[in-house]
Amino acid sequence: MSHSSAAPSRPAHHGAAAVVATALTVRLGRLPVLHGLDFAIPAGRITGLLGPSGSGKTTLMRTIVGTQRIAGGTVEVLGLAAGSAALRREVGYVTQSPSVYPDLTVEANVRYFGAMHKKGKADVAEAIAAVGLEPLARRRAAGLSGGQVNRVSLACALVAHPRLLVLDEPTVGLDPVLRADLWDRFRAMAEAGTTLLVSSHVMEEASRCETLLLLREGRLLAQLTPAELGRRGHSSNLEQAFLAVIREQEDGDGGTPPDRTIGGIRPAGLEQRRSVR
Amino acid sequence: MDIRMMLATARRVLSQLRHDHRSIALILVVPALLLTAVYFLYENETLRPGVPRTFDRVGLMMLAIFPFVVMFLVTSITMLRERTTGTLERLLTTPVHKADLLFGYGLAFSLMAALQSLVATAVAYWIFGLDIAGAPGYVVLIAVINAVLGVALGLFCSAFARTEFQAVQFMPVVVVPQILLCGLFVARERMNDVLEAISNVLPLTYSVDALQEVAAHAEATDRLWQDAATMAAIALGVLVLAALTLRRRTS
């Protein structure tokens, strides 16, 4: 993919942080999933959470939203501990598989989740318009395509006007035009002050973000801007760059050590990544 | 608690059901059909003068048992779906109070139960000439309390099922013993001590007792109100237990 659509490179750590994690460790049952992560997500920006499938992206998002218990370390969201009751008004979460009621219309879905935030008709109409589903507002979600249901799920989060919006793979199954539309919408929201955390395993989407968190096997490889990733990976193709960064980690002594890197990546998995290409 | 969120939940649950015409038909029509079967089952019985028809006893109790069974099933499946599709987790990330959700469910399904019981009671009275001393309004009241009980147990039990298949298997565990021991088949005084003791703690027992009061007395008796209060208290207690199964965080 070309990078004509790259985000304007504003400094990544300008202004206040919306989310701050310190030595964050999470276990699912007994299985350790996140290993002592340290990072800060800047307020009013789009942060991309990138990494291969199974790297812990969803678990990290659930931790920030407050539905996942923390085993060690801290996560502060908008100045409060993740999961605080007051954050339920401020944080929106769109799960990877769309969590909407298939037997309700688009409008009824958005209206119901809006009601949980005491939002009225105007907000409902605005949220449906934002995802471009006005013509389908009276159709039941069960009759819509996968991409359309994803957008219903997104509208159910937008209706609350959250200050922090956490989106787990929101563009999966969308055609390129819709995907571009949604990223424009995310950009507009960030410019209006919303903080967005967007996960993806499609590296081309990284260029749309202002900061990137690169996650692999539950460890943070790096936090950097797309431009920095390109430089460090010696490629304008961000997928190539990401792979180069992984290799650099595995070699251990590769070039300039990144400032926010946690080492100890096992050499396994590289073959797997190659075959994915 | 926020009354608007509770009402929004009840409205949402009802409009989910509204699109499902077949389920509505099953809920409203099946009890009436089963009552018809019971009526014809005892059609040719010979009665000594002064003895009430079996239909007046069994049919009456069935009016209370239907809403309990149906609402238990409908609620446990609906709630299980809510858990497995992720809508419950999503709801619990919003400011909604757990009680708003549970009482919203209770309200929606009680309305359905009230409709169901109105249809069944009307059929029992007008078509089959149900002959009891008390007013039909009390029959409907007990039926609705029973429905709330079914909703509460369904909400609670759905926490222990991972699939709809498992949820349905809770019926023989939770519902059938109550039907066996409630006094429908054998009067409770004639049960052995163990069974009678068990039946004393099962909520459906109190609804059968309440309906026997309605059948025997033209006016509401103290015992009827006691039974109704006991059932309501159990329903509330189970709803609280159900609320404890709703976790905002998983580990």
XYZ file of C-alpha atoms in Angstrom:
528
model
C 0.000 0.000 0.000
C 1.148 3.528 -0.634
C 1.559 5.989 2.133
C -0.098 8.942 0.550
C -2.670 8.675 3.330
C -0.112 8.800 6.132
C -1.110 10.733 9.209
C 0.499 14.132 9.685
C 3.437 13.462 11.948
C 2.577 15.252 15.114
C 4.883 14.422 18.011
C 3.688 11.249 19.695
C 3.930 12.380 23.289
C 2.574 15.833 23.034
C 0.056 16.801 25.726
C -1.550 14.677 28.412
C -1.795 10.917 28.362
C -5.255 9.320 28.321
C -3.969 5.904 29.366
C -0.842 5.142 31.365
C 0.243 1.570 32.015
C 3.053 0.691 34.395
C 4.485 -2.824 34.597
C 1.115 -4.143 33.475
C 0.844 -7.905 33.831
C -2.289 -9.869 32.962
C -3.009 -13.549 33.247
C -5.926 -15.437 31.726
C -6.485 -18.144 34.284
C -2.921 -19.252 34.979
C -1.619 -18.357 31.550
C 0.414 -15.152 31.496
C -0.749 -13.060 28.523
C 0.755 -9.618 29.066
C 4.216 -9.347 30.572
C 4.971 -6.096 32.395
C 3.939 -3.519 29.794
C 4.875 0.164 30.177
C 3.311 2.666 27.816
C 1.305 5.873 27.577
C -1.493 6.568 25.100
C -1.640 10.273 24.190
C -4.993 12.033 24.590
C -6.798 13.247 21.489
C -4.816 11.025 19.118
C -5.267 7.785 17.252
C -3.047 5.084 18.682
C -2.675 1.889 16.732
C -2.263 -1.396 18.582
C -0.556 -3.732 16.175
C 0.648 -7.249 16.401
C 0.028 -10.717 15.081
C -3.025 -12.690 16.075
C -2.628 -14.035 19.617
C -0.193 -11.327 20.683
C -2.503 -10.064 23.443
C -4.183 -7.114 21.695
C -7.711 -7.959 22.799
C -6.622 -8.727 26.356
C -4.829 -5.381 26.550
C -7.935 -3.589 25.272
C -10.197 -5.395 27.734
C -7.825 -4.408 30.514
C -8.017 -0.739 29.527
C -11.806 -0.912 29.248
C -11.897 -2.515 32.689
C -13.438 -5.894 31.912
C -10.203 -7.789 32.517
C -8.657 -8.132 35.942
C -5.026 -7.095 36.320
C -2.491 -9.479 37.843
C 0.239 -6.895 38.417
C 1.163 -3.276 37.740
C -1.304 -0.457 37.118
C -3.414 1.005 34.328
C -4.698 4.529 34.701
C -7.430 5.650 32.305
C -8.327 9.354 32.145
C -6.713 9.743 35.566
C -8.613 6.879 37.239
C -7.819 3.208 37.781
C -9.085 1.140 34.835
C -12.514 -0.284 35.601
C -13.576 2.573 37.916
C -17.323 3.136 37.897
C -16.913 6.756 36.737
C -15.132 5.555 33.592
C -18.217 3.686 32.380
C -19.543 7.018 31.144
C -16.294 7.972 29.412
C -14.995 4.829 27.748
C -16.517 3.196 24.677
C -15.593 -0.324 23.620
C -16.269 -2.037 20.315
C -15.497 -5.740 20.497
C -14.019 -7.667 17.615
C -17.097 -9.751 16.931
C -19.981 -7.294 16.789
C -21.947 -7.335 20.042
C -25.382 -6.146 18.982
C -28.847 -7.697 19.122
C -29.467 -9.413 15.778
C -33.223 -9.455 16.307
C -33.428 -5.680 16.746
C -33.314 -3.008 14.074
C -30.202 -0.881 13.627
C -32.024 2.021 15.219
C -33.315 -0.015 18.177
C -29.804 -1.285 18.871
C -28.287 2.176 18.887
C -31.222 3.595 20.836
C -30.850 0.954 23.547
C -27.110 1.424 24.060
C -27.705 5.171 23.891
C -30.312 4.872 26.646
C -27.656 3.320 28.889
C -25.826 6.645 28.573
C -29.009 8.750 28.752
C -28.624 9.807 25.137
C -31.657 10.735 23.085
C -32.942 10.702 19.519
C -30.517 13.273 18.140
C -27.488 11.308 19.345
C -28.945 8.101 17.907
C -29.490 9.672 14.492
C -26.021 11.208 14.567
C -24.347 7.898 15.429
C -26.201 6.043 12.668
C -25.278 8.758 10.175
C -21.652 8.608 11.308
C -21.367 5.004 10.156
C -23.409 5.630 7.017
C -26.305 3.346 7.889
C -29.234 5.792 7.599
C -30.797 3.887 4.678
C -30.752 0.704 6.748
C -31.814 2.204 10.093
C -35.100 0.294 10.157
C -33.646 -3.018 9.050
C -32.934 -5.750 11.551
C -29.260 -6.397 12.254
C -29.701 -10.097 11.454
C -30.372 -9.248 7.804
C -27.258 -7.123 7.314
C -23.879 -8.075 5.932
C -20.943 -8.703 8.240
C -19.400 -5.307 7.538
C -22.715 -3.555 8.141
C -23.199 -5.302 11.485
C -19.684 -4.163 12.441
C -20.779 -0.614 11.756
C -23.927 -1.049 13.860
C -21.675 -2.170 16.693
C -19.521 0.920 16.184
C -22.573 3.196 16.170
C -23.638 1.661 19.500
C -20.367 2.984 20.952
C -20.373 6.343 19.140
C -23.818 7.209 20.482
C -22.345 7.677 23.971
C -19.749 10.236 22.777
C -16.962 8.557 24.771
C -13.758 10.423 25.604
C -11.789 7.228 25.040
C -12.879 4.891 22.287
C -11.345 1.421 22.189
C -11.873 -0.386 18.898
C -10.886 -4.010 18.406
C -10.222 -4.610 14.682
C -13.019 -2.276 13.546
C -12.250 -2.465 9.832
C -12.240 -6.242 9.392
C -14.548 -7.242 6.565
C -15.001 -3.709 5.236
C -14.356 -2.802 1.635
C -11.581 -0.275 0.935
C -13.975 2.652 0.413
C -15.750 2.118 3.732
C -12.456 1.518 5.458
C -11.157 4.862 4.230
C -14.423 6.529 5.322
C -14.127 5.082 8.803
C -10.519 6.172 9.169
C -11.557 9.688 8.131
C -14.234 9.536 10.813
C -11.672 8.390 13.410
C -9.384 11.242 12.369
C -12.215 13.752 12.758
C -13.053 12.371 16.197
C -9.434 12.619 17.303
C -9.284 16.206 16.067
C -12.384 16.911 18.160
C -10.511 15.616 21.217
C -11.468 11.934 21.434
C -8.697 9.488 22.217
C -8.808 6.390 20.039
C -7.082 3.077 20.496
C -7.499 0.944 17.394
C -6.183 -2.577 17.038
C -5.391 -4.137 13.733
C -3.284 -6.881 12.323
C -3.260 -5.179 8.921
C -0.060 -3.192 8.847
C -1.219 -0.848 6.101
C -3.587 0.662 8.662
C -0.644 1.591 10.840
C 0.015 4.564 8.579
C -3.355 5.998 9.610
C -2.343 6.181 13.265
C -0.320 8.843 15.004
C 1.377 6.492 17.449
C 1.869 2.758 17.292
C 2.123 0.169 20.018
C 3.771 -2.933 18.596
C 2.791 -5.988 20.563
C 4.184 -9.458 20.145
C 3.688 -12.478 22.390
C 2.421 -10.276 25.198
C 5.411 -7.951 25.169
C 5.688 -4.435 23.866
C 8.233 -4.356 21.053
C 8.128 -0.613 20.652
C 6.042 2.525 20.862
C 6.743 4.853 17.957
C 5.223 6.825 15.094
C 4.652 5.221 11.681
C 7.521 7.323 10.313
C 9.839 6.085 13.053
C 8.767 2.516 12.352
C 9.626 3.012 8.678
C 13.042 4.388 9.559
C 13.835 1.713 12.097
C 12.698 -1.089 9.845
C 14.438 0.484 6.815
C 11.310 0.189 4.696
C 8.464 2.442 3.646
C 6.348 -0.691 3.650
C 5.255 -0.881 7.284
C 4.714 -4.611 7.202
C 8.308 -5.095 6.059
C 9.420 -2.587 8.665
C 7.545 -4.411 11.433
C 9.181 -7.686 10.438
C 12.566 -6.003 10.386
C 11.977 -4.684 13.909
C 11.043 -8.178 15.073
C 14.223 -9.602 13.546
C 16.278 -6.837 15.068
C 14.837 -7.809 18.480
C 15.600 -11.435 17.901
C 19.149 -10.768 16.864
C 19.469 -8.982 20.181
C 22.281 -6.613 19.189
C 20.673 -5.123 16.107
C 21.568 -1.447 15.606
C 20.188 1.279 17.851
C 18.186 -0.125 20.746
C 14.698 1.420 20.857
C 13.840 3.425 23.950
C 10.610 1.629 24.801
C 11.551 -1.906 24.070
C 11.241 -4.916 26.253
C 13.523 -7.648 25.052
C 13.509 -11.376 25.499
C 11.630 -12.327 22.340
C 11.957 -16.006 21.667
C 13.225 -16.842 18.172
C 10.253 -19.128 17.601
C 7.461 -17.613 15.583
C 9.632 -15.948 12.993
C 9.059 -18.770 10.554
C 5.380 -18.429 11.196
C 5.474 -14.721 10.403
C 7.340 -15.414 7.188
C 4.780 -17.904 6.053
C 2.013 -15.390 6.798
C 3.555 -13.109 4.230
C -30.964 2.167 40.026
C -32.288 4.175 37.134
C -35.921 3.625 36.216
C -35.361 4.797 32.623
C -32.622 2.247 32.026
C -34.825 -0.450 33.485
C -37.714 0.553 31.215
C -35.386 0.762 28.205
C -34.226 -2.772 28.972
C -37.780 -4.071 29.307
C -38.708 -2.357 26.051
C -35.685 -3.827 24.303
C -36.433 -7.357 25.528
C -40.056 -7.031 24.393
C -39.153 -5.728 20.960
C -36.698 -8.597 20.535
C -39.599 -10.919 21.267
C -42.011 -8.952 19.087
C -40.099 -9.905 15.959
C -40.353 -13.561 16.924
C -43.972 -14.305 16.036
C -43.643 -18.010 16.497
C -42.402 -17.701 20.080
C -45.231 -15.321 20.924
C -47.746 -17.761 19.492
C -46.196 -20.615 21.456
C -46.252 -18.615 24.672
C -49.880 -17.547 24.278
C -51.507 -20.584 22.663
C -49.766 -23.662 24.056
C -51.032 -23.351 27.664
C -54.595 -23.056 26.393
C -54.139 -26.143 24.221
C -52.686 -28.140 27.119
C -55.607 -27.069 29.318
C -57.916 -28.384 26.622
C -56.093 -31.697 26.758
C -56.445 -31.847 30.543
C -60.153 -31.066 30.263
C -60.804 -33.921 27.849
C -58.576 -36.252 29.873
C -61.062 -36.073 32.761
C -64.138 -35.618 30.572
C -65.769 -38.931 31.468
C -64.920 -39.153 35.137
C -67.818 -40.139 37.416
C -68.162 -37.859 40.391
C -69.988 -38.359 43.640
C -72.231 -35.395 44.349
C -70.415 -32.553 46.067
C -66.946 -33.589 44.883
C -65.242 -30.996 42.585
C -64.133 -32.044 39.107
C -60.474 -33.054 38.747
C -60.183 -30.357 36.074
C -61.071 -27.721 38.666
C -58.101 -28.885 40.751
C -55.480 -29.870 38.155
C -56.426 -27.286 35.531
C -56.193 -24.546 38.143
C -52.712 -25.604 39.235
C -51.572 -25.796 35.643
C -52.515 -22.144 35.276
C -49.764 -21.398 37.797
C -47.236 -23.898 36.509
C -47.280 -22.830 32.827
C -45.898 -19.322 33.300
C -43.247 -20.653 35.675
C -41.942 -23.241 33.206
C -42.225 -21.113 30.080
C -40.618 -18.015 31.590
C -37.808 -20.089 33.098
C -36.944 -21.461 29.675
C -37.377 -18.229 27.720
C -35.336 -16.225 30.210
C -32.474 -18.649 30.625
C -32.011 -18.943 26.849
C -32.314 -15.181 26.245
C -29.848 -14.392 29.002
C -27.451 -17.080 27.856
C -27.476 -15.550 24.378
C -26.759 -12.196 25.927
C -23.757 -13.707 27.667
C -22.395 -15.582 24.647
C -22.831 -12.834 22.024
C -20.943 -10.293 24.105
C -23.848 -7.876 24.491
C -23.864 -8.499 28.250
C -20.164 -7.700 28.569
C -20.730 -4.602 26.502
C -23.696 -3.527 28.647
C -21.632 -3.982 31.786
C -19.063 -1.500 30.441
C -21.838 1.141 30.385
C -23.205 2.955 33.444
C -26.231 0.626 33.616
C -26.861 -0.866 37.040
C -27.151 -4.651 37.228
C -30.526 -4.264 38.932
C -31.789 -2.201 35.969
C -30.962 -5.099 33.664
C -32.454 -7.812 35.839
C -35.608 -5.923 36.757
C -35.971 -4.894 33.127
C -35.952 -8.559 32.198
C -38.347 -9.346 35.029
C -40.741 -6.607 33.937
C -40.748 -7.598 30.249
C -41.345 -11.274 30.856
C -43.916 -10.636 33.577
C -45.925 -8.674 31.030
C -45.748 -11.622 28.652
C -46.697 -13.943 31.503
C -49.664 -11.771 32.396
C -50.910 -12.001 28.792
C -50.331 -15.734 28.744
C -52.172 -16.234 31.974
C -55.076 -14.009 30.871
C -55.547 -16.179 27.770
C -55.239 -19.457 29.697
C -57.468 -18.314 32.548
C -60.101 -17.009 30.139
C -60.134 -20.356 28.331
C -60.370 -22.239 31.626
C -63.294 -20.116 32.867
C -65.310 -19.449 29.763
C -64.800 -22.511 27.645
C -64.346 -25.219 30.253
C -66.356 -23.618 33.053
C -63.645 -23.700 35.695
C -65.550 -23.742 38.962
C -63.727 -22.299 41.969
C -64.803 -20.069 44.829
C -62.267 -17.258 44.402
C -62.014 -14.542 41.759
C -60.039 -15.098 38.543
C -57.972 -11.971 39.294
C -56.219 -13.842 42.113
C -55.423 -16.716 39.765
C -53.777 -14.288 37.355
C -51.904 -12.587 40.215
C -50.425 -15.886 41.420
C -49.576 -16.834 37.828
C -47.659 -13.565 37.337
C -45.719 -13.961 40.588
C -44.869 -17.466 39.426
C -43.648 -16.063 36.126
C -41.332 -13.630 37.947
C -40.038 -16.594 39.904
C -39.363 -18.436 36.652
C -37.584 -15.361 35.255
C -35.429 -15.040 38.370
C -34.436 -18.707 38.338
C -33.783 -18.556 34.596
C -31.506 -15.524 34.969
C -29.649 -17.261 37.770
C -29.296 -20.646 36.070
C -28.082 -19.137 32.792
C -24.846 -18.298 34.605
C -24.088 -21.999 34.952
C -24.668 -22.952 31.337
C -22.200 -22.414 28.539
C -24.466 -23.475 25.716
C -28.182 -23.366 25.015
C -28.150 -27.139 25.132
C -26.917 -27.038 28.723
C -29.404 -24.325 29.610
C -32.294 -26.534 28.531
C -30.905 -29.362 30.701
C -31.498 -27.211 33.764
C -35.189 -27.720 33.327
C -35.239 -31.293 34.693
C -32.977 -30.130 37.527
C -34.782 -26.967 38.581
C -38.331 -27.212 37.296
C -39.391 -30.866 37.309
C -38.725 -31.530 41.037
C -40.863 -28.542 41.884
C -43.731 -29.822 39.756
C -43.447 -33.299 41.319
C -43.365 -32.041 44.897
C -45.678 -29.023 44.752
C -48.767 -31.021 45.741
C -50.179 -31.494 42.263
C -49.679 -35.265 42.139
C -49.742 -36.157 45.826
C -51.092 -33.938 48.585
C -48.138 -32.694 50.581
C -49.512 -34.016 53.892
C -49.281 -37.495 52.475
C -45.609 -37.262 51.418
C -42.882 -38.797 53.571
C -41.025 -36.416 55.866
C -38.024 -35.934 53.614
C -40.049 -35.099 50.525
C -42.359 -32.852 52.495
C -39.379 -30.996 53.950
C -37.962 -30.491 50.471
C -41.304 -29.339 49.133
C -41.449 -26.793 51.978
C -38.448 -24.925 50.561
C -39.473 -25.085 46.884
C -41.210 -21.919 45.721
C -43.751 -23.582 43.431
C -45.245 -25.267 46.528
C -46.435 -21.894 47.767
C -48.180 -21.047 44.537
C -50.109 -24.325 44.579
C -51.032 -23.661 48.184
C -52.133 -20.144 47.270
C -54.311 -21.417 44.425
C -55.934 -23.958 46.743
C -56.830 -21.012 48.974
C -58.311 -19.190 45.987
C -60.275 -22.301 45.028
C -61.704 -22.769 48.506
C -62.522 -19.212 49.554
C -64.497 -16.478 47.840
C -62.431 -13.769 49.526
C -58.644 -13.489 49.751
C -57.417 -15.191 52.904
C -54.406 -14.322 55.058
C -52.826 -17.552 53.974
C -53.118 -16.508 50.314
C -51.247 -13.286 51.043
C -48.649 -15.132 53.098
C -48.033 -17.540 50.229
C -47.826 -14.687 47.741
C -45.399 -12.784 49.977
C -43.220 -15.891 50.422
C -43.043 -16.390 46.661
C -42.219 -12.740 46.053
C -39.473 -12.864 48.687
C -37.950 -15.983 47.121
C -38.109 -14.382 43.659
C -36.334 -11.282 44.956
C -33.696 -13.390 46.703
C -32.988 -15.342 43.518
C -32.764 -12.066 41.549
C -30.113 -10.862 43.989
C -28.226 -14.143 43.488
C -28.559 -13.640 39.718
C -27.099 -10.137 40.077
C -24.064 -11.670 41.779
C -23.442 -13.814 38.706
C -23.125 -10.713 36.512
C -19.456 -9.823 36.616
C -18.128 -6.582 35.245
C -14.614 -8.015 35.332
C -13.257 -11.432 34.542
C -9.998 -12.838 35.794
